[in-house]
Each structure stands twice: as C-alpha cells, then as structure tokens.
Short mmCIF file of N, CA and C in Angstrom, two decimals:
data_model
loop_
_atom_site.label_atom_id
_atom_site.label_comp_id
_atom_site.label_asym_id
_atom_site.label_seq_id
_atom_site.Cartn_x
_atom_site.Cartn_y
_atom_site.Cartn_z
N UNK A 27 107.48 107.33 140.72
CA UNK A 27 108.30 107.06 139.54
C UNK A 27 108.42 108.36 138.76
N UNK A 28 109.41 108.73 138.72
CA UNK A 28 110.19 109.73 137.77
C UNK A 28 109.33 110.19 136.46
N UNK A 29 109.16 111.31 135.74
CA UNK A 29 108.21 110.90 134.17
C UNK A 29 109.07 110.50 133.21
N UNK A 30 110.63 110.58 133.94
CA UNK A 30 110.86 110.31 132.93
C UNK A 30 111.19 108.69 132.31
N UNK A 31 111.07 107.76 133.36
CA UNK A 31 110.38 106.98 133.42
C UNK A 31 109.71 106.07 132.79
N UNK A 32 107.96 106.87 132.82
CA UNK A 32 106.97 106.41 132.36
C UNK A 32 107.26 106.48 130.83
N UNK A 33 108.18 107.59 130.84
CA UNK A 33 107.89 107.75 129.05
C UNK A 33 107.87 106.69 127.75
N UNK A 34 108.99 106.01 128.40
CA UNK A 34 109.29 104.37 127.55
C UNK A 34 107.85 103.98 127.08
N UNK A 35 106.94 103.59 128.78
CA UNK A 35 106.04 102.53 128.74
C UNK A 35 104.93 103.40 128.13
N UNK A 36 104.75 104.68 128.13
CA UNK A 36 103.90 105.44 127.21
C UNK A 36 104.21 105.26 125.69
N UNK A 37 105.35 106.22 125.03
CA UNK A 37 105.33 105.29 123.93
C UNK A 37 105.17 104.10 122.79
N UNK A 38 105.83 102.74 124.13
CA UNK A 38 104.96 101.33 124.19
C UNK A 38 103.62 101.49 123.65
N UNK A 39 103.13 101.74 124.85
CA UNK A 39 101.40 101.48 124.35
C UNK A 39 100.93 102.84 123.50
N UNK A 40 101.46 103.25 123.20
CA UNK A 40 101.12 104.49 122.15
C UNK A 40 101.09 103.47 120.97
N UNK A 41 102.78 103.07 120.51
CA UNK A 41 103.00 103.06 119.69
C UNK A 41 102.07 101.79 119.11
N UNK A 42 101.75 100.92 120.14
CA UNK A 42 101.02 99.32 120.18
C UNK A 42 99.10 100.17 119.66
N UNK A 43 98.85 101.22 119.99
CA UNK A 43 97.68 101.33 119.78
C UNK A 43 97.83 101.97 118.42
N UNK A 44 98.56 102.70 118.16
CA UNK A 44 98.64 102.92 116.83
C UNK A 44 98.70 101.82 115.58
N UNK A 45 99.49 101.05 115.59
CA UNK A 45 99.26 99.71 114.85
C UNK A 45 98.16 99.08 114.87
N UNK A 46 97.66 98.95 115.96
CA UNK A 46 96.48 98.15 116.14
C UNK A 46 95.17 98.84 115.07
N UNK A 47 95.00 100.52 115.20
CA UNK A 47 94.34 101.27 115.00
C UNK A 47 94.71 101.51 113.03
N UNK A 48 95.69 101.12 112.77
CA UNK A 48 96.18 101.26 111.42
C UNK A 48 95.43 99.89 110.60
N UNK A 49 96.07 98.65 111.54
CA UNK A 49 95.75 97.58 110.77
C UNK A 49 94.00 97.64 110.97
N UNK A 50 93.60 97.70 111.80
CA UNK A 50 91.45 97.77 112.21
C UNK A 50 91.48 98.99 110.98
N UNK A 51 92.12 100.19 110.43
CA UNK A 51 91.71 101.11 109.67
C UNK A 51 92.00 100.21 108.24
N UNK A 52 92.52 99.35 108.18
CA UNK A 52 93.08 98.88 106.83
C UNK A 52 91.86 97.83 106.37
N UNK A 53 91.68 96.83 107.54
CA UNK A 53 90.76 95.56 107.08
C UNK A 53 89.44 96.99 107.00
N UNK A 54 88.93 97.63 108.08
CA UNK A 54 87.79 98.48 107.68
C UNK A 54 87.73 98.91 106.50
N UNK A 55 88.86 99.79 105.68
CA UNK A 55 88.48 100.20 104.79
C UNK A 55 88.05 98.91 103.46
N UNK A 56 88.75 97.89 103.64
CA UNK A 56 88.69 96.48 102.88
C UNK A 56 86.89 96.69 102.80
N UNK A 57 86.78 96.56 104.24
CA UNK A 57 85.49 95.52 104.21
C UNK A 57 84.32 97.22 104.05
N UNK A 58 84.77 97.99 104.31
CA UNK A 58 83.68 99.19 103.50
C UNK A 58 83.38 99.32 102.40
N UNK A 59 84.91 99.07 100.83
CA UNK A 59 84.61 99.36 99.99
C UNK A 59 83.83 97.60 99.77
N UNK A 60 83.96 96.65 100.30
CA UNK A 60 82.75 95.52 99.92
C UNK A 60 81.06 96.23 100.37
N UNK A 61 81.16 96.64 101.63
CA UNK A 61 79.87 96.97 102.00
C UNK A 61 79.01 97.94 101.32
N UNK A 62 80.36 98.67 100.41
CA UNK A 62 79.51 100.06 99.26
C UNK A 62 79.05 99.58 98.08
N UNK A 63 80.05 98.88 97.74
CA UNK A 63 79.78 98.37 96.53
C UNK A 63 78.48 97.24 96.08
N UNK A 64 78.33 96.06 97.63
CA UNK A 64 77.17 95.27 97.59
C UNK A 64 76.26 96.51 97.67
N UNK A 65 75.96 97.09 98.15
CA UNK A 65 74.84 98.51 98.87
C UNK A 65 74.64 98.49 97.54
N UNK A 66 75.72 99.48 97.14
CA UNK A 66 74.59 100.13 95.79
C UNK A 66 74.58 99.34 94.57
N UNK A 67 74.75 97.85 94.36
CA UNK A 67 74.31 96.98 93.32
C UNK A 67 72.95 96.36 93.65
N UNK A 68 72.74 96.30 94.90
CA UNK A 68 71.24 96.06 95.90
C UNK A 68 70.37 97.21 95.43
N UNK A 69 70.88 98.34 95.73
CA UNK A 69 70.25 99.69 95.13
C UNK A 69 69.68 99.86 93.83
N UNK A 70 70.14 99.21 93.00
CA UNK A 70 70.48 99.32 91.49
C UNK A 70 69.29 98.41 91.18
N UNK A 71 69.73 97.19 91.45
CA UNK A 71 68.23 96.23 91.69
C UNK A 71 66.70 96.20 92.43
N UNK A 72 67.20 97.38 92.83
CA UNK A 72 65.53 97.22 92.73
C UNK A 72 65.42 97.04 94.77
N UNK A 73 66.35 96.73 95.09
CA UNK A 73 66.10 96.47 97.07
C UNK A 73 66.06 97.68 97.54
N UNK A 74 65.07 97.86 98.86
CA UNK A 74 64.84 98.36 99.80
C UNK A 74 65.91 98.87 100.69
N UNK A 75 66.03 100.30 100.68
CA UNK A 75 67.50 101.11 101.63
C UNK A 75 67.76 100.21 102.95
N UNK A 76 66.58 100.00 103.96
CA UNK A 76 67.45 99.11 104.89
C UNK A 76 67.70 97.75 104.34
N UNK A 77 67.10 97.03 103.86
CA UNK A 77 67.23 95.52 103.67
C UNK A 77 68.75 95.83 102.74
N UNK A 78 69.31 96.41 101.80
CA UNK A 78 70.45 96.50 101.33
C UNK A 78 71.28 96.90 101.90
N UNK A 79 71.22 97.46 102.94
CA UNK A 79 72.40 98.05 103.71
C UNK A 79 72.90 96.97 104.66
N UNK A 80 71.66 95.90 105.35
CA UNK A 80 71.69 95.00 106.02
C UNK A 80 72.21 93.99 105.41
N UNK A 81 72.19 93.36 104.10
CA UNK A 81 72.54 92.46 103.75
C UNK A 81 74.16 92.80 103.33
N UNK A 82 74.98 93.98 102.55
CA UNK A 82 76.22 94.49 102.76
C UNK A 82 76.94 94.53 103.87
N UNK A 83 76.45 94.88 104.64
CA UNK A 83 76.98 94.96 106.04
C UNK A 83 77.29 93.63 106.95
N UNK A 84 76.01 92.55 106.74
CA UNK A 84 76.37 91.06 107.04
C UNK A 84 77.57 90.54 105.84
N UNK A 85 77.65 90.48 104.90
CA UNK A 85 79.36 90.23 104.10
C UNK A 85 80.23 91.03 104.65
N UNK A 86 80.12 92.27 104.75
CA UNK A 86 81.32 93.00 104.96
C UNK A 86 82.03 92.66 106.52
N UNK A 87 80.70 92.22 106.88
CA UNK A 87 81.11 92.22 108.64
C UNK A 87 82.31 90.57 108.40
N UNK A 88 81.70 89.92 107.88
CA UNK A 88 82.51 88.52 107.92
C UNK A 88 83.95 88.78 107.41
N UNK A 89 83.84 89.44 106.44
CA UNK A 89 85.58 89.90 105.58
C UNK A 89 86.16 90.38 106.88
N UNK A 90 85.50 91.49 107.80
CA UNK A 90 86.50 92.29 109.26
C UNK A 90 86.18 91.20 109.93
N UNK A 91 85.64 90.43 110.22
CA UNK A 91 86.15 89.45 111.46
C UNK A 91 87.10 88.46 111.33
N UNK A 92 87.49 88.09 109.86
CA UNK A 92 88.57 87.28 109.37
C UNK A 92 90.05 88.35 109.53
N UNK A 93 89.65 89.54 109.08
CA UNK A 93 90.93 90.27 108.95
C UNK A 93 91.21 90.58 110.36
N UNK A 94 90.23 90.96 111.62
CA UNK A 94 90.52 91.53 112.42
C UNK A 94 91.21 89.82 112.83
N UNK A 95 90.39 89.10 113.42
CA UNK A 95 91.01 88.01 114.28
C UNK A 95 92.82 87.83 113.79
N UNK A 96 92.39 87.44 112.60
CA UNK A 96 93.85 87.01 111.97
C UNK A 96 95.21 88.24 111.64
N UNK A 97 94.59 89.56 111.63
CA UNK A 97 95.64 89.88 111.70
C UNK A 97 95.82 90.39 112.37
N UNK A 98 94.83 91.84 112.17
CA UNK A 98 94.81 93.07 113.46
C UNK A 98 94.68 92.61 114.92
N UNK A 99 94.79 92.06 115.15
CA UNK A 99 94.83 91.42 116.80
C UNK A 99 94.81 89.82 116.77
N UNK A 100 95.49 89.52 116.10
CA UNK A 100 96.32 87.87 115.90
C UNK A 100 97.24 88.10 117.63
N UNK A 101 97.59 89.15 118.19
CA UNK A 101 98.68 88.92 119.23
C UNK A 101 97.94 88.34 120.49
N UNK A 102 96.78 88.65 120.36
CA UNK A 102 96.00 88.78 121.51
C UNK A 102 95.18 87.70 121.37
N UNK A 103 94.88 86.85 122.76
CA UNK A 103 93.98 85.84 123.39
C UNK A 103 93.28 84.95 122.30
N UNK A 104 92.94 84.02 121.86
CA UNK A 104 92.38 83.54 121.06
C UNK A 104 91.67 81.86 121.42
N UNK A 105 91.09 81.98 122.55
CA UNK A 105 90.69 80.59 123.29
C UNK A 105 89.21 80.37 122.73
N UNK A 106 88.33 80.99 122.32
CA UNK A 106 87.03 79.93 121.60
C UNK A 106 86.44 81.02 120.45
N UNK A 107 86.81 80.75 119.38
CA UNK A 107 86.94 81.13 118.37
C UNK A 107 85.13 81.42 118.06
N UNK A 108 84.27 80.51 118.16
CA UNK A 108 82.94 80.55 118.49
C UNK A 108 82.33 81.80 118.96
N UNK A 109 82.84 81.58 120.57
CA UNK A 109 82.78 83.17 121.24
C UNK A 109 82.85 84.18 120.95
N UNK A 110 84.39 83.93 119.97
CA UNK A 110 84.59 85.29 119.55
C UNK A 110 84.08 85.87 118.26
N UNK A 111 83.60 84.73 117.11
CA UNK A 111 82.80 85.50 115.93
C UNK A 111 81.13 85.98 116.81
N UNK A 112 80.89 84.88 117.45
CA UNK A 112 79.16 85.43 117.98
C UNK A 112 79.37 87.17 118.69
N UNK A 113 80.24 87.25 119.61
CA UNK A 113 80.35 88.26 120.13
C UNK A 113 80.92 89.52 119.10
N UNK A 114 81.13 89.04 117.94
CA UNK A 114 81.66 89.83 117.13
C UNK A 114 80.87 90.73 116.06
N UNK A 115 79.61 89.52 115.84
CA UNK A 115 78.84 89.87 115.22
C UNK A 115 77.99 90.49 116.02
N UNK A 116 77.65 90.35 117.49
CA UNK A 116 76.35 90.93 118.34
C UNK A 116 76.80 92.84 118.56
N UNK A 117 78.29 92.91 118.64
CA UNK A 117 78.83 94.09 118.43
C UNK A 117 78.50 94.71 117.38
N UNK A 118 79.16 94.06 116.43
CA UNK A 118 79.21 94.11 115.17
C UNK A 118 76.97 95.21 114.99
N UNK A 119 76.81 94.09 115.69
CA UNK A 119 74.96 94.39 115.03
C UNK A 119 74.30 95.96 115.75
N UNK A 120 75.76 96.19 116.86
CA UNK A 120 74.74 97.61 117.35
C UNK A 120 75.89 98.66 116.52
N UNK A 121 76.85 98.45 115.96
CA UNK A 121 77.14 98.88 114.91
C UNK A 121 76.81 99.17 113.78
N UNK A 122 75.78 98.32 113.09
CA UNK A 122 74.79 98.35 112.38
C UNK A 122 73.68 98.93 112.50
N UNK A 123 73.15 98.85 113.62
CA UNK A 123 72.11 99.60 114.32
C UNK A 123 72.62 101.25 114.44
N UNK A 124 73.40 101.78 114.95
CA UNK A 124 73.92 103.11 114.77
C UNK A 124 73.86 103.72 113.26
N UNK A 125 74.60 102.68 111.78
CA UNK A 125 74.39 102.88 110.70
C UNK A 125 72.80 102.76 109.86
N UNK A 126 72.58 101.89 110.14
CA UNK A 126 70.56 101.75 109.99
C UNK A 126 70.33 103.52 110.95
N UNK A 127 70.67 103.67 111.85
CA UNK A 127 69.80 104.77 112.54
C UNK A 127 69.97 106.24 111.70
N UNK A 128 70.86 105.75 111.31
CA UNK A 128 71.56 107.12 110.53
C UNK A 128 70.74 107.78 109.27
N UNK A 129 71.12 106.70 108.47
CA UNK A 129 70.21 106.34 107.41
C UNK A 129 68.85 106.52 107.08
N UNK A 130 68.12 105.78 108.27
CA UNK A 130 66.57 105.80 108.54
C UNK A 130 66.15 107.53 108.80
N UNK A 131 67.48 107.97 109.74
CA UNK A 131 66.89 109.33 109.93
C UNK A 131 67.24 110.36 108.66
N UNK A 132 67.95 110.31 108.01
CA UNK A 132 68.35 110.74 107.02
C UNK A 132 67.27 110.54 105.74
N UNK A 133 66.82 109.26 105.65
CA UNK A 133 65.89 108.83 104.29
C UNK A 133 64.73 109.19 104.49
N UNK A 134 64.45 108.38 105.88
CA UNK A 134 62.68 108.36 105.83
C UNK A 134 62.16 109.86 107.16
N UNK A 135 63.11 110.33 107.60
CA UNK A 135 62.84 111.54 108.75
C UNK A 135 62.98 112.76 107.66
N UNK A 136 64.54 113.19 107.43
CA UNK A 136 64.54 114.28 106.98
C UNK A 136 64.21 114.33 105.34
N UNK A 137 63.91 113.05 104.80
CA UNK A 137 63.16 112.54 103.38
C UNK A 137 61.97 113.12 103.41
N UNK A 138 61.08 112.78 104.37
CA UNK A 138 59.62 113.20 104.53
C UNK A 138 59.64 114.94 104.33
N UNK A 139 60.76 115.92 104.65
CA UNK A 139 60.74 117.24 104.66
C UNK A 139 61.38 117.48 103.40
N UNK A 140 62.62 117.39 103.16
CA UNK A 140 63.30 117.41 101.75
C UNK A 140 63.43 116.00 100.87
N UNK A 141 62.66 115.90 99.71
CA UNK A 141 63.03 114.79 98.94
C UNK A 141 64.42 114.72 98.60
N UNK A 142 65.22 115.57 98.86
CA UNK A 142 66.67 115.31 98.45
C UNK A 142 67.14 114.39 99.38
N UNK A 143 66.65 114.31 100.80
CA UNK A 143 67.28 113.58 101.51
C UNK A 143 66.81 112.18 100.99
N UNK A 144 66.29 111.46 100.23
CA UNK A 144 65.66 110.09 99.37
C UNK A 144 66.29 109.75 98.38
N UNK A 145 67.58 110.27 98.19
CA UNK A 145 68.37 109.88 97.02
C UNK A 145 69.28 108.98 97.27
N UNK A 146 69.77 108.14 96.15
CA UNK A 146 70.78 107.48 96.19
C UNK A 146 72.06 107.98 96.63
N UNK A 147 72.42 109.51 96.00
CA UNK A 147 73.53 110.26 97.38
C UNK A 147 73.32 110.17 98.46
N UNK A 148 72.18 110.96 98.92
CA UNK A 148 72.36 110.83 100.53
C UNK A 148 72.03 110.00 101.49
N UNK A 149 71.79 108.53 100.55
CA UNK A 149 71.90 107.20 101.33
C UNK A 149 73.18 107.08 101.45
N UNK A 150 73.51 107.45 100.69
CA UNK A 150 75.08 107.05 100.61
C UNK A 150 75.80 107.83 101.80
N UNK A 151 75.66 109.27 101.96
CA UNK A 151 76.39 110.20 102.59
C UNK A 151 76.04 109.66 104.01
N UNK A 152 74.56 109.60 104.45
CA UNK A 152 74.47 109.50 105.64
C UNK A 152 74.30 107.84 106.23
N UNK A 153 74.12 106.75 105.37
CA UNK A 153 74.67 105.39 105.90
C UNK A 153 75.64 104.49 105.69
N UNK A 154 76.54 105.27 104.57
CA UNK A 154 78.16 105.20 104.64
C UNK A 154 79.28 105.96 104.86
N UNK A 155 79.10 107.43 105.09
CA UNK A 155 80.18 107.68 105.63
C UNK A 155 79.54 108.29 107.21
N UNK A 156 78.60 109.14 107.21
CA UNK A 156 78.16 109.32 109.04
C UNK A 156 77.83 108.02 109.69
N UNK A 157 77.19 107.32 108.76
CA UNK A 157 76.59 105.78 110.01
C UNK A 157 78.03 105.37 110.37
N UNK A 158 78.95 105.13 109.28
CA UNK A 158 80.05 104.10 109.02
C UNK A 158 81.17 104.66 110.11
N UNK A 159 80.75 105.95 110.18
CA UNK A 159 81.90 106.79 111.25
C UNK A 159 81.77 106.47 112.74
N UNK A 160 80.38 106.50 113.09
CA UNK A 160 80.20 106.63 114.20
C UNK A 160 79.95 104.92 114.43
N UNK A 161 79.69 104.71 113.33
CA UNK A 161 79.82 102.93 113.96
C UNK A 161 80.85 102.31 113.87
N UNK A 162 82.22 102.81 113.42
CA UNK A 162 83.49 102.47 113.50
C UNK A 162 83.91 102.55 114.77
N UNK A 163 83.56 103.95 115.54
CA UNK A 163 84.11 104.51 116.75
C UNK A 163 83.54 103.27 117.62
N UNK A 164 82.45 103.12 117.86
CA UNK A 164 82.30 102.18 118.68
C UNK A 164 82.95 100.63 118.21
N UNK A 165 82.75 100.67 117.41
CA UNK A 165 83.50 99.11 116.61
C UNK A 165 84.64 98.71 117.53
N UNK A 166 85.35 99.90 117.04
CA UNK A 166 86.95 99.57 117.26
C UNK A 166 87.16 99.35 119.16
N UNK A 167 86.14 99.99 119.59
CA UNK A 167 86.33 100.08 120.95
C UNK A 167 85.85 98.82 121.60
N UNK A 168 84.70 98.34 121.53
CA UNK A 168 84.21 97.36 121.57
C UNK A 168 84.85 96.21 121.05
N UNK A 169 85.26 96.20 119.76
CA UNK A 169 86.12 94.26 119.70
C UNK A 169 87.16 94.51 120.42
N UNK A 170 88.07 95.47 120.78
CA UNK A 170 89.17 95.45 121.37
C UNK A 170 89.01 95.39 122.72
N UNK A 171 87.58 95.60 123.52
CA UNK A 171 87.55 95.25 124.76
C UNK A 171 87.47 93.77 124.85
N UNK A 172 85.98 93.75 124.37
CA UNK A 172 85.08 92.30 124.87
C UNK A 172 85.79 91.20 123.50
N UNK A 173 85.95 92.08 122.87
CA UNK A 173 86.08 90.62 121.60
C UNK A 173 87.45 90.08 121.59
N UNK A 174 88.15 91.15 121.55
CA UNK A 174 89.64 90.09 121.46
C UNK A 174 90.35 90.38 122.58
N UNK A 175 90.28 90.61 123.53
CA UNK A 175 90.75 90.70 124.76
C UNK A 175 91.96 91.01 125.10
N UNK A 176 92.85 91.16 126.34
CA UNK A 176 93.97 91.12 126.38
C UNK A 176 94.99 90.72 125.33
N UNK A 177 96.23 91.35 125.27
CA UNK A 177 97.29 90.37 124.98
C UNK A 177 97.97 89.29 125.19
N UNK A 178 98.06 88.24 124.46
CA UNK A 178 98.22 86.91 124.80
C UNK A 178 99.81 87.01 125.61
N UNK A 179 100.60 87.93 125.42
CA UNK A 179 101.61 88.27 126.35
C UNK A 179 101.65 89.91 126.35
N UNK A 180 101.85 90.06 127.72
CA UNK A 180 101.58 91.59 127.70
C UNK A 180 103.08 92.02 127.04
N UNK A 181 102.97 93.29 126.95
CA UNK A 181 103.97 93.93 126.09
C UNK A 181 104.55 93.97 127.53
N UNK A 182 106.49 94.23 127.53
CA UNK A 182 107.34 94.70 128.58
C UNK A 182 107.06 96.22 128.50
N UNK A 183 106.99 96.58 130.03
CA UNK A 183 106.78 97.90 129.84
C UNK A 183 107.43 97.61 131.59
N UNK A 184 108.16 99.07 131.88
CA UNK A 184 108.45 99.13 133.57
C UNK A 184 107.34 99.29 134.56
N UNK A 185 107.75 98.67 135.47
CA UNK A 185 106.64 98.33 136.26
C UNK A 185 105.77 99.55 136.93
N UNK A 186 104.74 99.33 136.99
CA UNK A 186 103.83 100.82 137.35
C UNK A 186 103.92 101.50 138.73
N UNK A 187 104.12 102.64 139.36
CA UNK A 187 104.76 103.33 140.13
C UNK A 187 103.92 103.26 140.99
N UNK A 188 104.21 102.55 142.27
CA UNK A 188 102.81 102.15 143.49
C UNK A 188 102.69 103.98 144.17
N UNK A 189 101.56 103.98 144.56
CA UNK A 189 101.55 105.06 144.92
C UNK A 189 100.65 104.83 146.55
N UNK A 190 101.36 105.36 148.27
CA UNK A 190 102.10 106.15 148.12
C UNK A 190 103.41 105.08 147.58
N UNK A 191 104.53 105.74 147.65
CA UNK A 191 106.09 105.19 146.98
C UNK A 191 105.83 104.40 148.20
N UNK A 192 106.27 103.33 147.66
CA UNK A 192 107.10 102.01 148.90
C UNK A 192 108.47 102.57 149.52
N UNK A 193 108.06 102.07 150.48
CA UNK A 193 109.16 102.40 151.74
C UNK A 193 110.79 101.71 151.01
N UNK A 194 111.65 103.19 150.97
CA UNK A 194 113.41 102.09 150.41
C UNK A 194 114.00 101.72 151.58
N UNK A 195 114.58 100.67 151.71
CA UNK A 195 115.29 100.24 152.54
C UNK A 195 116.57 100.95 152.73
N UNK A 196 117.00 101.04 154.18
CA UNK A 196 118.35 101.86 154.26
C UNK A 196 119.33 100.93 154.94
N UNK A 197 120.80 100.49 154.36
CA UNK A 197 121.67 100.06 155.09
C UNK A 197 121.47 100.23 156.79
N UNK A 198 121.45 98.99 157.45
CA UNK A 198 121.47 99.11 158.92
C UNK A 198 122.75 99.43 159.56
N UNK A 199 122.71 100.12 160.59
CA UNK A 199 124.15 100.39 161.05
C UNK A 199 124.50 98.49 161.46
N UNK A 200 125.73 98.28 161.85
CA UNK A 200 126.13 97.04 162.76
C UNK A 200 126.58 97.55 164.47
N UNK A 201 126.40 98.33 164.62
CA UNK A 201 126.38 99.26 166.13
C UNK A 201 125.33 98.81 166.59
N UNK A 202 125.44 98.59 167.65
CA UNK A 202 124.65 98.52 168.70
C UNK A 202 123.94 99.15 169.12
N UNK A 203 122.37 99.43 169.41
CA UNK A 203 121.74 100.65 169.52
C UNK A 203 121.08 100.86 170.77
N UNK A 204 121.18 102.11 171.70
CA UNK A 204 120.38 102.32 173.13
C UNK A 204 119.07 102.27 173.11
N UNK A 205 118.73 101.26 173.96
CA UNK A 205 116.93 101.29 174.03
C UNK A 205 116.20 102.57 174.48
N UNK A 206 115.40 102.83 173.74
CA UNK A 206 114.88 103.80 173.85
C UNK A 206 114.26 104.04 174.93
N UNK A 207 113.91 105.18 175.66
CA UNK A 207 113.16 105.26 177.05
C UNK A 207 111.29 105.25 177.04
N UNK A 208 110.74 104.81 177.11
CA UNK A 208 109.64 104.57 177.29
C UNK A 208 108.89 105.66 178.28
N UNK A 209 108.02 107.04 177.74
CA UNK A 209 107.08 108.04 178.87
C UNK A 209 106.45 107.08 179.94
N UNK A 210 106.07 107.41 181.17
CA UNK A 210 105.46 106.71 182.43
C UNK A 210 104.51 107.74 182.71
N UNK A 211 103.28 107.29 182.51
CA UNK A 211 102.64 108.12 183.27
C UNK A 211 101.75 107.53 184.52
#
C-alpha cells in the first residue's frame, strides 16, 4: 500500500488519540485539583503524609472513573461496569503506589538527609506533581488498554496493506492456449 495511502488512516488514529488524551487530560486535571486540595486540608489537620495522600487520591480516583467511563471513552466497550470500576481502581492503586513511592522517597529518604525535603512544599512537589506525572503516564496507558477496551465500533480507516502484496488478478486471454511440454528424463 502506497504511503500515501496510509496517511488518511494515520491521521484517523492520530487525531482519535489526541481527543482521547485531551479529554483523560481534562477529567485528570478535575480530579487533581480535588486530590490537592483534600491533601493539603488533611495536611492542615493534623494527618499523616501517606494516610492523606491515600485518602485524596481514593476521592479523586472516583471523580476520574466517572469522567473517564462517561466521557473520555464513553465510545468504547462498556459490558460490566463492575469489572470495569474494580479494574479501575486496582490500576488506579499501582498508580498510587508510584505516587506514595515518590513521596515516601522524597519525605522520609531524602527528609532523613535534608529537612527541607519534610515540608509541606516538597510533599507537594514530589507527590503531586513527580508522583502525579509518572502515575498519569501509566494511568492513561493502562485504562485504555485493560480498562476500557476497544472501540465499541472501530473507527473506518482503509484496510491494512497485507504484506507480501496479494497476488492482482490479470484479465485472461479467451484464446486458446498450447500445452506446455513437459522435460523427460
């Protein structure tokens, strides 16, 4: 197949991952500024850096699984709704786990050497925007595999170029043709 071709069905799914990646950036940022804001009113009161980050992060996670299902990937598969919050949240939790890791190493690792790293900033710096980064990256990759699956109709795109090329058919003569001679040995 020609590239020029493919280009359509590239665009297609360009343009399909870009949306997808806009609306997951939109409910995320939703459900971050909930997860900052519970964080540091937990903070404020008197809770413990992981237990507050954990308990923000369980609300915030529920706000993105409403926004993601329903909007950001409303196109796609939606057969046991069950399945898909449990599996959402078990993602969801090594997402959390990446942000807890961040944090922990940040507070109580490089805390133990610089007390600056024990502040309410650099809880902030390193288990909301480094945890939150690198646990986005996997986020987004992960519900869009296992969690919401395919598209409930695939997008039209031209059909994919078999490789080697399939044999084209050529007009047959209507002539009559000499049998070929057969070697004897």
């Amino acid at each position: 197949m020609p590239a020029a071709d493919l280009l359509p069905a590239v665009r297609a799914r360009f343009g399909a991952l870009v949306r997808e990646l806009s609306k997951f950036g939109t409910v995320g940022g939703i459900a971050f500024a909930i997860d900052l804001v519970i964080f540091n009113v937990l903070l404020e009161t008197g809770a413990e850096s992981l237990l507050a980050k954990t308990l923000s992060t369980v609300v915030a996670t529920t706000v993105a699984f409403i926004g993601n299902r329903f909007w950001t990937w409303r196109h796609r598969e939606h057969r046991n709704m069950a399945r898909q919050y449990t599996m959402f949240f078990l993602l969801n939790g090594v997402g959390l786990g990446i942000g807890l890791a961040c944090l922990a190493l940040s507070h109580y690792g490089l805390g133990a050497i610089w007390p600056e790293f024990q502040t309410q900033l650099a809880d902030n710096i390193s288990g909301q925007l480094v945890g939150t980064a690198v646990g986005t990256l996997f986020r987004f990759w992960s519900y869009r595999r296992f969690v919401f699956g395919e598209p409930a109709v695939p997008p039209s795109a031209p059909p994919a170029a078999s490789f080697p090329p399939a044999p084209t058919s050529t007009p047959q003569s209507t002539e009559p043709t000499a049998p070929r001679a057969v070697p004897r040995m």
